[in-house]
Amino acid sequence: MNIHIELTKRGNAMTETAETASDFIRDIIDADIRADKNGGRVITRFPPEPNGCLHIGHAKSICLNFGVAADYKGCCHLRMDDTNPAKEEVEYVDSIKQDVRWLGFDWGKHLHYASDYFGKLYDYAVELIRKGKAYACALGTEEFKGYRGSPDKPGKESPWRNRSPEESLELFRRMRAGEFEEGAYVIRAKIDMNSPNAHMRDPVIFRIKKAEHHRTGGAWVVYPMYDFAHCLSDSIEGITHSICTLEFEVHRPLYDWILNELGARHPQQIEFSRLNLTYTVMSKRKLIELVKDGRVSGWDDPRLPTISGLRRRGYTPASIREFARRVGVTKFEGFTDIALLEHCIRDELNKTAPRVMVVQRPLKVVLENYPAGQVEEMECVNNPEDQSMGVRKVPFSRELYIERDDFEENPRKDFFRLAPGREARLRYGYIVKCVSAPKDPQTGEISELRCVYNPATRGGNVPDGRKVKGAIHWVSAAHAVDVQIRLYDRLFTVERPEENEAVDFKTHLNPCSLEVLMGKAEPLMGQAKAGSRYQFERKGYFFADPVESVSGAPVFNLIVTLKDTWAKIAKRGG
Ligand code: ATP
Ligand code: MG
């Protein structure tokens, strides 16, 4: 059983067991199958609006919709919800398809576009008007607001509400023919201006919009509204379970009303809570702002929670699916700790990524008593978690590099690495002792360490049984290859950058979310293949950037450090 801890809006740790084989949605489907509803079929859909790239929240929905379909041997449609011509672009359609495929899902023949149904949706609106269930309304935007009422005040009926169906039909025809300016008329469903649910107060179902559509071009100047298009698209495609996020719960009466009035095939809408993740933002509007303002390098910036960003960072599809599984499906609104996402990729790479030694901030070490010109091949284990991954040879010589912060001039009591007069073990090498740390006279910075090595301590051997606590990584200076390393940190400095609407979320951007270093790596890394993943010993998991790495000069993205904050949280909560 997995313990899943969700931090609630109030920040309390709340534990919940998620044996994700089942959840409330699968329970509903089980009951439907038992009752032989839909002839036992399960057809779901993932309906993104192609007005931005997908993010990890969408991944939750993708894993759920495609996962449910797979569990019940049904199918899941990919439907571009492209009813708003002004905001949508072809490049987003392509990136959405790429992302869903990359996550490991297949829509088969079922790639659909809401825009394919514009004709049918027009006809459905005509039918509603004919039945006296919709009308052409001429209230201007400002007047419209006045008539709408407020949550505690009923709305007012439009003076056009009771015009005859014939008149409305004629106006709708002329709207479609392009005879009116935008906003001159809208088609509204005739429901109930007194409804406590604002979505039921004669909602607009069609409007005039004189914009080119990326698929239908200039064929239409009237476009359906989301609520009208969505339920009917579901119905046209024969969707059985229309799974969406909780904010659509208040739209459900309208979803049902439209399908009932039209006597259309009626999928069941089921809502679940959306994914919110700490230290990031997920609204497309905000992501677009970061991309357009150049606050990040693009939609695939490795700091973004977009699927393309996570892919570029080095996340695997399996780790994201595992994350979605562990988050589970509930109706609780809450925040998921980003540490859980990091835990999932760390957990996978711990088993699969080969270990290598890479020094990020090099400090030269000269072993005074090691023969100049001598090179030893040290045998290193590729992955202690998986002996089948074997061993490799790493050259060792008189001049090495270690991390600058593995030396301290004035060490604290609990510092177990190198310091003047102190010993440390070079992993897979020898125990060395620092004899001096000369400084650059100009900068005052330590320029190198002069050390002596103990020839009897090769490969971890300690002849006199002494304890040498610190084991540090190193590379041979003469053999090392230069590698660019990009250390990524969280994009925001606060857990919930969107919490306070009065404060621009961008003020919480982490100014240190990217640090670029030139490091020294063991020779093998010169041949690191773009797109491969490694554990840099003692540092973290890294990904050879698939775009910028060139043969012989890899660029590494930090995927995640080795520090597992999630394990700590889980222990505390569990
Ligand atoms: P945004 O609010 O950021 O613009 P959206 O919800 O409008 O996003 P859509 O493209 O309409 O984005 O979403 C497609 C599907 O993904 C919808 O079914 C939506 O419910 C689901 N989805 C979007 N965000 C999340 C999330 N954070 N968690 C789970 N599902 C999500
Ligand atoms: Mg949406």
GROMACS .gro file of C-alpha atoms in nm, residues 43-48 76-82 93 107 109-117 215 233 236-237 239:
model
   29
   43ILE     CA    1  -1.496   0.552  -2.390
   44THR     CA    2  -1.319   0.848  -2.236
   45ARG     CA    3  -1.153   1.154  -2.386
   46PHE     CA    4  -0.878   1.399  -2.312
   47PRO     CA    5  -0.993   1.740  -2.442
   48PRO     CA    6  -0.713   2.000  -2.433
   76CYS     CA    7  -0.968   0.723  -2.511
   77HIS     CA    8  -1.012   0.998  -2.767
   78LEU     CA    9  -0.777   1.288  -2.803
   79ARG     CA   10  -0.996   1.585  -2.882
   80MET     CA   11  -0.865   1.930  -2.956
   81ASP     CA   12  -1.112   2.162  -2.794
   82ASP     CA   13  -1.060   2.429  -3.058
   93VAL     CA   14  -0.182   2.096  -3.160
  107TRP     CA   15  -0.551   0.746  -2.930
  109LYS     CA   16  -0.801   0.642  -3.489
  110HIS     CA   17  -0.952   0.882  -3.241
  111LEU     CA   18  -0.792   1.216  -3.297
  112HIS     CA   19  -1.082   1.459  -3.306
  113TYR     CA   20  -1.137   1.832  -3.324
  114ALA     CA   21  -1.435   2.017  -3.181
  115SER     CA   22  -1.409   2.229  -3.497
  116ASP     CA   23  -1.507   1.920  -3.699
  117TYR     CA   24  -1.847   1.954  -3.536
  215ARG     CA   25  -0.864   2.454  -3.927
  233SER     CA   26  -1.879   1.682  -2.877
  236ILE     CA   27  -2.132   1.296  -3.090
  237GLU     CA   28  -1.824   1.083  -3.019
  239ILE     CA   29  -1.811   0.917  -2.492
   0.00000   0.00000   0.00000
